[in-house]
XYZ file of C-alpha atoms in Angstrom:
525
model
C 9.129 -33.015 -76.288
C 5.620 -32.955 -76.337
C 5.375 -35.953 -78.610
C 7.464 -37.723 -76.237
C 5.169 -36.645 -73.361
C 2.193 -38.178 -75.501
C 4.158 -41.200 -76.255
C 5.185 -42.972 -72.593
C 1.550 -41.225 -71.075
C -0.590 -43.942 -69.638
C -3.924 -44.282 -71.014
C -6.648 -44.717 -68.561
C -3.642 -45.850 -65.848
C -3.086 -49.355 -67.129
C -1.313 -49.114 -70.505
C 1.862 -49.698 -70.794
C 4.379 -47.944 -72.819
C 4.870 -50.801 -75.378
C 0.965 -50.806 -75.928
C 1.374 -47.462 -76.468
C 3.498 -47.487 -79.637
C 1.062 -50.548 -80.887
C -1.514 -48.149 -81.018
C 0.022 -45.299 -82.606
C 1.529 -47.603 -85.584
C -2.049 -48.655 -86.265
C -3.332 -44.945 -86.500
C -2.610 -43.637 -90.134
C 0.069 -40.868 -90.091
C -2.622 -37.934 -90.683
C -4.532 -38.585 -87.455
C -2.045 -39.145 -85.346
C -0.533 -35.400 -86.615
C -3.775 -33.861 -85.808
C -3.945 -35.392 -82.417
C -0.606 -34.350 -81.477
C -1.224 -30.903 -82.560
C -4.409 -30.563 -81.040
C -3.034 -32.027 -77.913
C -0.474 -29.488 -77.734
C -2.098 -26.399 -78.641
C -4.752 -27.411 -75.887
C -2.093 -28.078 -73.279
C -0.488 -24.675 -74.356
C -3.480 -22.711 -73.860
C -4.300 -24.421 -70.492
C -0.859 -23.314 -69.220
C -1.647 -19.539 -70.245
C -4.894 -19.282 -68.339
C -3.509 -20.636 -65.161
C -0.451 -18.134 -65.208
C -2.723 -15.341 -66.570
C -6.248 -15.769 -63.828
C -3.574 -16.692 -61.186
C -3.973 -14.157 -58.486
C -1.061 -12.447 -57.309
C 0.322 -12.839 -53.784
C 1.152 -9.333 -54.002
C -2.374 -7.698 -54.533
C -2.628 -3.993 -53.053
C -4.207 -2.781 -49.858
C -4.816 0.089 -48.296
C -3.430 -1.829 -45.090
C -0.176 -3.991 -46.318
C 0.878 -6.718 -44.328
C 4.343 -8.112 -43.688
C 6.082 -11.454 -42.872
C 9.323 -10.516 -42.951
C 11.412 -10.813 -40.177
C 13.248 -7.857 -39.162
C 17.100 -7.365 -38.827
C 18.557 -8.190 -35.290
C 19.456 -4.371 -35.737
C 15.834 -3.430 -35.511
C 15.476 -5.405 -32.019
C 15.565 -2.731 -29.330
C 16.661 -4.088 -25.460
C 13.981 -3.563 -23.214
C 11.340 -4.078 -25.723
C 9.168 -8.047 -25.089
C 7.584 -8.151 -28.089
C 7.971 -6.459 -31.414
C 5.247 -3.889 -33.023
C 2.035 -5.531 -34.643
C 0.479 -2.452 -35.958
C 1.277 1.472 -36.408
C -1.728 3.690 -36.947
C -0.933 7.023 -37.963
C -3.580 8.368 -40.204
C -5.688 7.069 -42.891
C -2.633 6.598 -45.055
C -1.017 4.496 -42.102
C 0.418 0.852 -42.778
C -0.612 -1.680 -40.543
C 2.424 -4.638 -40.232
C 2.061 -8.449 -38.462
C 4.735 -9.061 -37.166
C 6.390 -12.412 -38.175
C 5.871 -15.140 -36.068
C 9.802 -15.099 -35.181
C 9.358 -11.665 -34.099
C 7.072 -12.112 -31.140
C 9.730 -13.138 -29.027
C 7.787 -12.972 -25.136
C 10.794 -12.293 -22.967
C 13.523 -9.734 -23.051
C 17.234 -11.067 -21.891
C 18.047 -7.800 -19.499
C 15.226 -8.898 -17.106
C 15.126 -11.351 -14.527
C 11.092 -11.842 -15.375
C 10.098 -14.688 -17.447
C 7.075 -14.058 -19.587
C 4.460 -16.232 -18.915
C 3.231 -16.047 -22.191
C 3.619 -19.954 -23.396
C 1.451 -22.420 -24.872
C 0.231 -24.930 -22.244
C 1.192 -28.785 -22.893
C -2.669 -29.312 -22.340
C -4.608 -26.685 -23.667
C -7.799 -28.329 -22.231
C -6.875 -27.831 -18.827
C -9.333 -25.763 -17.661
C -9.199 -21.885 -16.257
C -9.447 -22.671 -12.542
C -7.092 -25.815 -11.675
C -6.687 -27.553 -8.002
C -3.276 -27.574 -9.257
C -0.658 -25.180 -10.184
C 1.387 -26.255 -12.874
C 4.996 -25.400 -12.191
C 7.328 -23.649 -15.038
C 10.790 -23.886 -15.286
C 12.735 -21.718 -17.650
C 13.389 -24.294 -19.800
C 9.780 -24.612 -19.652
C 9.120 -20.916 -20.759
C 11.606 -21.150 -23.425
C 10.279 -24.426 -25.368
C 6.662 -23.817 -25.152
C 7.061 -20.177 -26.784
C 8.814 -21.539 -30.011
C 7.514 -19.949 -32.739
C 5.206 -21.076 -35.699
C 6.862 -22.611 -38.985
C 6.762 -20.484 -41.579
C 4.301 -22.428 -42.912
C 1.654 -21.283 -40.421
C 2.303 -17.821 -41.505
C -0.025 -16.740 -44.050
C -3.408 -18.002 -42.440
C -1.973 -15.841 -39.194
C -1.536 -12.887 -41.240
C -4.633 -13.375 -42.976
C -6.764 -13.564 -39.412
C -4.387 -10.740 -37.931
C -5.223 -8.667 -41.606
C -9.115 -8.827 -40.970
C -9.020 -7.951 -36.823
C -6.374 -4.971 -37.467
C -9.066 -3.698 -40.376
C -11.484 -3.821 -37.192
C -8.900 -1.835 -35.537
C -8.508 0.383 -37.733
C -12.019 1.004 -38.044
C -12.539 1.465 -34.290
C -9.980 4.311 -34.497
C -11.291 6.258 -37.158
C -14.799 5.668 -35.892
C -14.227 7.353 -32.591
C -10.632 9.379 -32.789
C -12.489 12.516 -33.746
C -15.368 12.927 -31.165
C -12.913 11.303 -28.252
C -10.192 13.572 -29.610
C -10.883 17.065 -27.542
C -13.414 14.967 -24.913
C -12.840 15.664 -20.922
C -13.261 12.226 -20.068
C -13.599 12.326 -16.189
C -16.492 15.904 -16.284
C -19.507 13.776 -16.580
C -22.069 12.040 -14.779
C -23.589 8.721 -14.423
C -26.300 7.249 -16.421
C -28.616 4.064 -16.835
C -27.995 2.099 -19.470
C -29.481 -1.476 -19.640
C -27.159 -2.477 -21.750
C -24.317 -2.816 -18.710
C -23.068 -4.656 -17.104
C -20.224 -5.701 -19.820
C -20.023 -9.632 -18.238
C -22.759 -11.393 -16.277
C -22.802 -11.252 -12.473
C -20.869 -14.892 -11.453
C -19.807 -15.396 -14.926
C -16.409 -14.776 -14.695
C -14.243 -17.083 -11.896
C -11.270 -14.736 -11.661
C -13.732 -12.304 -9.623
C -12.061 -12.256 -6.199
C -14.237 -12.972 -3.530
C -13.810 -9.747 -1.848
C -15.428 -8.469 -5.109
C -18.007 -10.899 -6.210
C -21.093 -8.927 -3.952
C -23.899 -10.496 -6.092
C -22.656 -14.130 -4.931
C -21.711 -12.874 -1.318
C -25.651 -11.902 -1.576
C -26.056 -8.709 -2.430
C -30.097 -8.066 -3.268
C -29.736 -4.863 -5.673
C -28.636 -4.947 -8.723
C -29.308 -1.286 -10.496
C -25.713 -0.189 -9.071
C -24.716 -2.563 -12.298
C -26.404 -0.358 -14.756
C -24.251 2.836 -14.398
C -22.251 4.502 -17.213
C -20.413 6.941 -16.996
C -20.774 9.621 -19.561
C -18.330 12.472 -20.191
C -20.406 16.095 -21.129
C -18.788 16.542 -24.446
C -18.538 12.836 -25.750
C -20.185 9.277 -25.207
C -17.428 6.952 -24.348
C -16.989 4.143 -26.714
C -18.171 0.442 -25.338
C -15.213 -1.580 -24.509
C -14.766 -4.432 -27.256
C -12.865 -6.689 -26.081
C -11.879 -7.979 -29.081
C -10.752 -5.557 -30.660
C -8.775 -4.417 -27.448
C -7.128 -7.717 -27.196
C -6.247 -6.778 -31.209
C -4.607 -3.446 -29.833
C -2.974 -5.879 -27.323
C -1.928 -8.309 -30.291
C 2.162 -9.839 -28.692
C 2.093 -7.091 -26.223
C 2.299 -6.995 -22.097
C -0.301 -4.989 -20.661
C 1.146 -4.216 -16.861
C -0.765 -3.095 -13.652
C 1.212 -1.965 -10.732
C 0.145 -0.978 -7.392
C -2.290 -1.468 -4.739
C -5.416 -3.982 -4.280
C -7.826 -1.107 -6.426
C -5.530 -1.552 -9.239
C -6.264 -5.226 -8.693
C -9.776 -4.237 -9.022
C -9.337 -2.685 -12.365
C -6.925 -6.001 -13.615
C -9.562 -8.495 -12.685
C -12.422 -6.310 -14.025
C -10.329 -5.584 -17.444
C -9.400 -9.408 -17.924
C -13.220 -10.598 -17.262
C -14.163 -8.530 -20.000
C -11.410 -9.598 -22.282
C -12.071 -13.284 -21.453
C -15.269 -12.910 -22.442
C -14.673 -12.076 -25.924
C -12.916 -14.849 -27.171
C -13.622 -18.414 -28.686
C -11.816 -20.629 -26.722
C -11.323 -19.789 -23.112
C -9.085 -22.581 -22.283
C -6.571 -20.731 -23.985
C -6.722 -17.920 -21.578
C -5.092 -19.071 -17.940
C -3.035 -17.476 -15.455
C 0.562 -18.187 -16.464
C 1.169 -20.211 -13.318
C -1.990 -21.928 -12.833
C -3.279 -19.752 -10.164
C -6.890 -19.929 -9.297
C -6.748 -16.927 -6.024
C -5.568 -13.327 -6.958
C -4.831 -12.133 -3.668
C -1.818 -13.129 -1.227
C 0.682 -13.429 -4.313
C 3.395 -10.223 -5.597
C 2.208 -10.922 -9.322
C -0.373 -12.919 -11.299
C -0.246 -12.908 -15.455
C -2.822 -13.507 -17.404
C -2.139 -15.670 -20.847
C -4.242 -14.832 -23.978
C -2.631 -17.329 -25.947
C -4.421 -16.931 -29.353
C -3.123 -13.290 -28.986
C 0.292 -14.060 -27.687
C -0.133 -10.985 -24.561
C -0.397 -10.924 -21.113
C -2.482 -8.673 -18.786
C -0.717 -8.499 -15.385
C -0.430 -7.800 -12.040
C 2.178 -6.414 -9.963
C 1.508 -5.712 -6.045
C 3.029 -2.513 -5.145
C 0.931 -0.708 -2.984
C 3.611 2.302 -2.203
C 5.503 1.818 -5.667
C 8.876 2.396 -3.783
C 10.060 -0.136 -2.236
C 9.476 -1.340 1.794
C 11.949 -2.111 3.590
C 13.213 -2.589 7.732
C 15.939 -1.490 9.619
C 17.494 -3.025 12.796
C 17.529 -0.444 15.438
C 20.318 0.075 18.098
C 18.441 -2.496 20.272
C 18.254 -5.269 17.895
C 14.632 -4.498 16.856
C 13.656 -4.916 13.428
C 11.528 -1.846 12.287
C 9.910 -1.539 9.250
C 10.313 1.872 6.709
C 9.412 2.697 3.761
C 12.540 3.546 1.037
C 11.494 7.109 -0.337
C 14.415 6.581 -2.647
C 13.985 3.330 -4.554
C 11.681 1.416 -6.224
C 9.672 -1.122 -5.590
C 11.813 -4.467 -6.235
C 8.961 -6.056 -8.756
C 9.995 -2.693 -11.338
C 12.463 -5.262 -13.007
C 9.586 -7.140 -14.019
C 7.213 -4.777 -15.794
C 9.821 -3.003 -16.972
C 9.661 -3.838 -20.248
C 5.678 -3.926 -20.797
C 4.466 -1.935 -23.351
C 1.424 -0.503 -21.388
C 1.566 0.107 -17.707
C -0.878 1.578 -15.120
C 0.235 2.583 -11.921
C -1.404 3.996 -9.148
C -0.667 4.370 -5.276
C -2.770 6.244 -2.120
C -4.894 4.552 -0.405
C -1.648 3.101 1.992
C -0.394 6.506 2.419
C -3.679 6.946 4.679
C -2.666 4.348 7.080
C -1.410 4.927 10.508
C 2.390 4.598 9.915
C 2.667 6.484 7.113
C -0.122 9.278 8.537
C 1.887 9.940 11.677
C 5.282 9.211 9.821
C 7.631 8.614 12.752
C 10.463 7.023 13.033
C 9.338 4.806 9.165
C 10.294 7.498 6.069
C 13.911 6.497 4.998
C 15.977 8.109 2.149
C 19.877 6.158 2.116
C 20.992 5.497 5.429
C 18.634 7.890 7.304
C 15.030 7.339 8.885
C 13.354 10.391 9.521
C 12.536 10.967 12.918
C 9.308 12.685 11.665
C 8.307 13.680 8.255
C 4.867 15.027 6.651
C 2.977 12.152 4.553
C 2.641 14.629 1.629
C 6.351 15.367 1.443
C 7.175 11.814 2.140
C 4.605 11.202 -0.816
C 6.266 14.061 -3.206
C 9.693 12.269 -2.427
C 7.815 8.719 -3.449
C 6.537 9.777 -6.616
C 9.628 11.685 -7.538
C 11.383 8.409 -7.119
C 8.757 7.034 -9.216
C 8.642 9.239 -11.861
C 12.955 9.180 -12.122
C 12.172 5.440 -12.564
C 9.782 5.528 -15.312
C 12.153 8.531 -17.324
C 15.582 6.164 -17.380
C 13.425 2.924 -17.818
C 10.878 3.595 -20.111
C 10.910 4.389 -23.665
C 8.329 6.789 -24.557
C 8.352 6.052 -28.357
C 7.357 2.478 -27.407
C 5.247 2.234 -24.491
C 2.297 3.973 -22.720
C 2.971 5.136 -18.962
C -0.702 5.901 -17.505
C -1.272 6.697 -13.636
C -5.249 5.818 -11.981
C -5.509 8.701 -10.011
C -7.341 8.121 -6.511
C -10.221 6.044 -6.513
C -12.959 7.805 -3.477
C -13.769 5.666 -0.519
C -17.354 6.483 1.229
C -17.328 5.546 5.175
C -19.988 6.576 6.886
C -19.582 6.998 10.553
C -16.135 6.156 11.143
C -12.822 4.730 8.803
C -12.038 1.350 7.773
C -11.043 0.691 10.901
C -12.960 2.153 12.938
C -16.733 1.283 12.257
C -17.207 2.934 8.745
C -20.224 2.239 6.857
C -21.691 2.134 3.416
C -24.443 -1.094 3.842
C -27.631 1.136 3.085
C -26.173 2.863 0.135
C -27.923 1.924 -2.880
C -27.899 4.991 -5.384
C -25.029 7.474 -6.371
C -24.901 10.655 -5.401
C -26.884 12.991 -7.106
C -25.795 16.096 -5.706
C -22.500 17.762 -6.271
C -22.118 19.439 -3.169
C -21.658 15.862 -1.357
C -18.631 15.450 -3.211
C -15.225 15.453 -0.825
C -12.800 17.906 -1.933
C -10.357 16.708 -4.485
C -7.455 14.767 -2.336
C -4.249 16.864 -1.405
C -2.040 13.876 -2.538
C -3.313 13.984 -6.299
C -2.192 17.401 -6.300
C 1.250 16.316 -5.434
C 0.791 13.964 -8.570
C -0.092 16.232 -10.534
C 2.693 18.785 -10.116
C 5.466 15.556 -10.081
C 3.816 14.645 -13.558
C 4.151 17.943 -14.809
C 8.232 18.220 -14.294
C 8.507 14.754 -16.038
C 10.033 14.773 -19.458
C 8.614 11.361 -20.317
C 4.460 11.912 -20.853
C 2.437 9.964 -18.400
C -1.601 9.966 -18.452
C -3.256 10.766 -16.051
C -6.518 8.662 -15.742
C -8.215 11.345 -12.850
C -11.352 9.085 -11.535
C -11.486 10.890 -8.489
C -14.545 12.644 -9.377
C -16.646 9.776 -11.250
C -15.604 7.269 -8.597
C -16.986 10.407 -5.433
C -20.435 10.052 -7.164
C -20.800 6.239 -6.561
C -21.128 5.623 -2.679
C -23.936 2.608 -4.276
C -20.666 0.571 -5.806
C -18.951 -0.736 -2.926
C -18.766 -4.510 -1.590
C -19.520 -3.105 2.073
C -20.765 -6.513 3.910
C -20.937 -8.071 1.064
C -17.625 -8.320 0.744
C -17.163 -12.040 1.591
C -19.392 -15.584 1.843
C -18.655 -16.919 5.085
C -18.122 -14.798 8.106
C -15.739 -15.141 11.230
C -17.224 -15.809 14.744
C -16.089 -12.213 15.414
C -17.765 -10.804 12.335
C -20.732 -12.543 12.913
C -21.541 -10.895 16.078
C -21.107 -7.278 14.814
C -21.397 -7.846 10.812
C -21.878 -3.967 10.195
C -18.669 -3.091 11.810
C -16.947 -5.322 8.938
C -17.940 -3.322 5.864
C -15.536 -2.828 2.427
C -16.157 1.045 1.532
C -12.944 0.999 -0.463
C -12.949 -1.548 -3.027
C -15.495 -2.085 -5.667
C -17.820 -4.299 -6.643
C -17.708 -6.235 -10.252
C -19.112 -5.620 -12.438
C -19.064 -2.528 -11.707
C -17.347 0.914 -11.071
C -13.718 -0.228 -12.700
C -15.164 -1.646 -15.464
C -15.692 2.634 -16.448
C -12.120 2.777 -15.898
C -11.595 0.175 -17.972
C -13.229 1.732 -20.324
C -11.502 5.122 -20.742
C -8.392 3.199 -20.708
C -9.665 1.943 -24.266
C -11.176 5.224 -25.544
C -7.144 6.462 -24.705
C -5.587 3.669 -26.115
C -7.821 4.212 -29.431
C -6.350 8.118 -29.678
C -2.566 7.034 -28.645
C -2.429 3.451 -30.507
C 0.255 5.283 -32.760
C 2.430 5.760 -29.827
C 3.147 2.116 -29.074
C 6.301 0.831 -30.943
């Protein structure tokens, strides 16, 4: 065979096979014996080396990764997206999942993921229009990679999820028996974690430097726990730990806080920021029941779900014909079908409960068919929660998600309520001594004991305290650019003592949430 081979090659590409033989019946018999052995024995050995230095595609790791795409056995209902890594221990395996696995929206909901790859990735972040996405939409533009496209995936997913891994085993120990929220507030130049106007998604109602805000040191707080130093939120390597996973906050406008503050810093941290977009082309985060948040190069979403009371609101037509509106103790908010299936989720609720209606609770409290003529706000609350927490035990899977709960973030009016005058304008430092602090709120004592009967584990991210010490954070008139006629007249009696500033005072929260996330990463399925 080999003679053959040597027989019809081309020589120098423009022989033909007939001026082949011409040449070998001219060579005496000898020669051309030598040549052919030498030719084969070199051709031989050249075919050992390559199958000997060959690498292996199967070289060892302490971390192996995986392409293989699980049985339709493995795929749990309920669950969006299926596990990229499971840390353990040291001895843990970490697994990518294959690109047919990271399937973005689960049948048994009526939510559509919003995860999908846009037809123009150089649209830009903020849009003057708002793309519109159809189902069919949602379902072509989240086809998965060819096969092909696996192995440099895995092989850029196999050096982040060594980062991980490192991140864990760098700070699991010392986080690992830390209070988090017994601490106090330091200085730290380093902060804030994103530049003051450099992130668009800042509502207005939180963006105090460009509503003209002078000071600036309110920026440079961190909080530090007593018996640790909380890690510095990298956002890459949270957006890693967020690798094909929904990341879900539910509840009122201070969890909106903490969702805008926690995507800024993500967005920050990677390449190409025209692949992270709101999944509907929004460009205002307030006035809407949900806003998503696309990472596309990560394939997960950050969202937001307005729920201020968590069960759901409701009205009643009254034997006159009057609508009134009550609040349903006994169900739960309507959005709970879609961030049902996220894989992290942080609730809070609170700062509604202090309003009038539910204060004086008459005639608005309903349970079934029945509006209570009058009913306490802390045992309307207990009922609320318990509703809540019933929810979160028959809908969510503790061996695949994480269930956290922002306690009550501290509001300081001076000289009257939110409605009545309260101020916070001159405020410029935190509070420095502890007996200024308000006593801890009766309502997150009713959390806590409603937590404690629940079988499924929920954490409980307690900011109360941190959050009293910071009467400096708050938008107070800064709180928007242009003013109404009626504002202008009496500015001060306008004044945000509830919401935060960002940067600022959420990105801490923020914060925590990763050092937690880092200890309980083995917990998400």
């Amino acid at each position: 065979m080999a003679s053959n081979a040597v027989k019809y090659m081309l020589i120098h590409g423009g022989t033909t096979p007939a001026e082949t033989r011409s040449f070998f019946s001219a060579v005496k018999p000898i020669k051309t014996s030598t040549f052919v052995y030498a030719f084969v024995i070199t051709f031989v050995s050249f075919t050992l080396f390559l199958a000997f230095f060959s690498p292996s595609p199967n070289s060892s790791s302490p971390w192996s990764f995986s392409t293989t795409t699980p049985s339709s056995d493995n795929n749990t209902s309920g669950s969006h997206f299926s596990s990229i890594f499971s840390y353990t221990g040291k001895n843990s395996t970490l697994q990518a999942p294959a690109p047919e696995n990271l399937t973005p929206v689960d049948k048994a909901t009526t939510f559509e993921s919003p995860i999908v790859n846009r037809t123009n990735p150089s649209q830009p972040l903020v849009s003057d229009k708002s793309p519109t996405l159809t189902s069919d939409d949602v379902r072509n533009q989240t086809a998965a990679p060819s096969r092909s496209e696996a192995p440099v995936s895995v092989d850029v997913t196999a050096s982040s999820s060594s980062s991980v891994k490192q991140e864990v085993e760098k700070w699991s120990e010392s986080l690992k028996n830390c209070e988090f929220f017994d601490g106090e507030w330091i200085k730290d130049d380093t902060y804030p974690l994103y530049e003051p106007g450099s992130c668009k998604i800042v509502d207005e109602q939180f963006n105090c430097i460009s509503n003209g805000r002078p000071d600036k040191d309110f920026q440079k707080l961190k909080w530090k726990p007593k018996t640790c130093t909380l890690p510095r939120l990298n956002g890459g390597i949270m957006l890693e730990m967020l690798r094909g996973r929904r990341l879900a906050f539910v509840g009122d406008s201070l969890n909106r806080n903490m969702w805008e503050s926690l995507v800024c810093m993500l967005k920050g941290s990677v390449k190409d920021e025209s692949k992270v977009y709101e999944a509907r082309g929004r460009y205002h985060f307030r006035g809407e029941a949900e806003y998503s948040f696309v990472f596309q190069d990560y394939n997960c979403t950050v969202e937001f779900f307005v729920s201020p009371f968590l069960v759901q609101e409701s009205e009643i037509v009254d034997k006159k014909g009057t609508k009134k509106e009550t609040l349903r103790l006994d169900l739960i908010g309507k959005s709970s079908e879609q961030y049902k299936g996220a894989d992290i989720i942080v609730f809070n609720t609170g700062h509604w409960w202090t309003h009038e209606k539910t204060s004086k609770g008459e005639d608005y409290y309903q349970e079934g068919s029945n509006v209570y003529h009058e009913l306490a706000v802390l045992e309307a609350f207990r009922k609320a929660l318990t509703t809540w927490g019933r929810w979160v035990e028959k809908n969510v899977n503790p061996e695949k998600s994480l269930v956290f709960f922002r306690g009550f973030s501290a509001t300081h009016f001076s000289g009257g309520q939110w409605n009545s005058g309260g101020a916070c304008d001159s405020e410029t430092e935190p509070i420095k001594n502890e007996t200024y602090l308000t006593p801890y709120p009766s309502k997150m004592k009713v959390l806590e004991s409603v937590l404690k009967g629940m079988r499924t584990p929920v954490t409980y991210l307690n900011i109360t305290r941190l959050t009293d010490y910071r009467k400096d954070g708050h938008p107070s008139v800064y709180r928007k650019q242009i003013l109404s006629d009626e504002e202008k007249k009496t500015p001060l009696l306008y004044q945000d003592c509830s919401h935060w500033c960002l940067p600022g005072v959420p990105d801490s929260w923020n914060e925590i949430l990763y050092a937690e996330l880092l200890l309980k990463l083995n917990q998400l399925g």
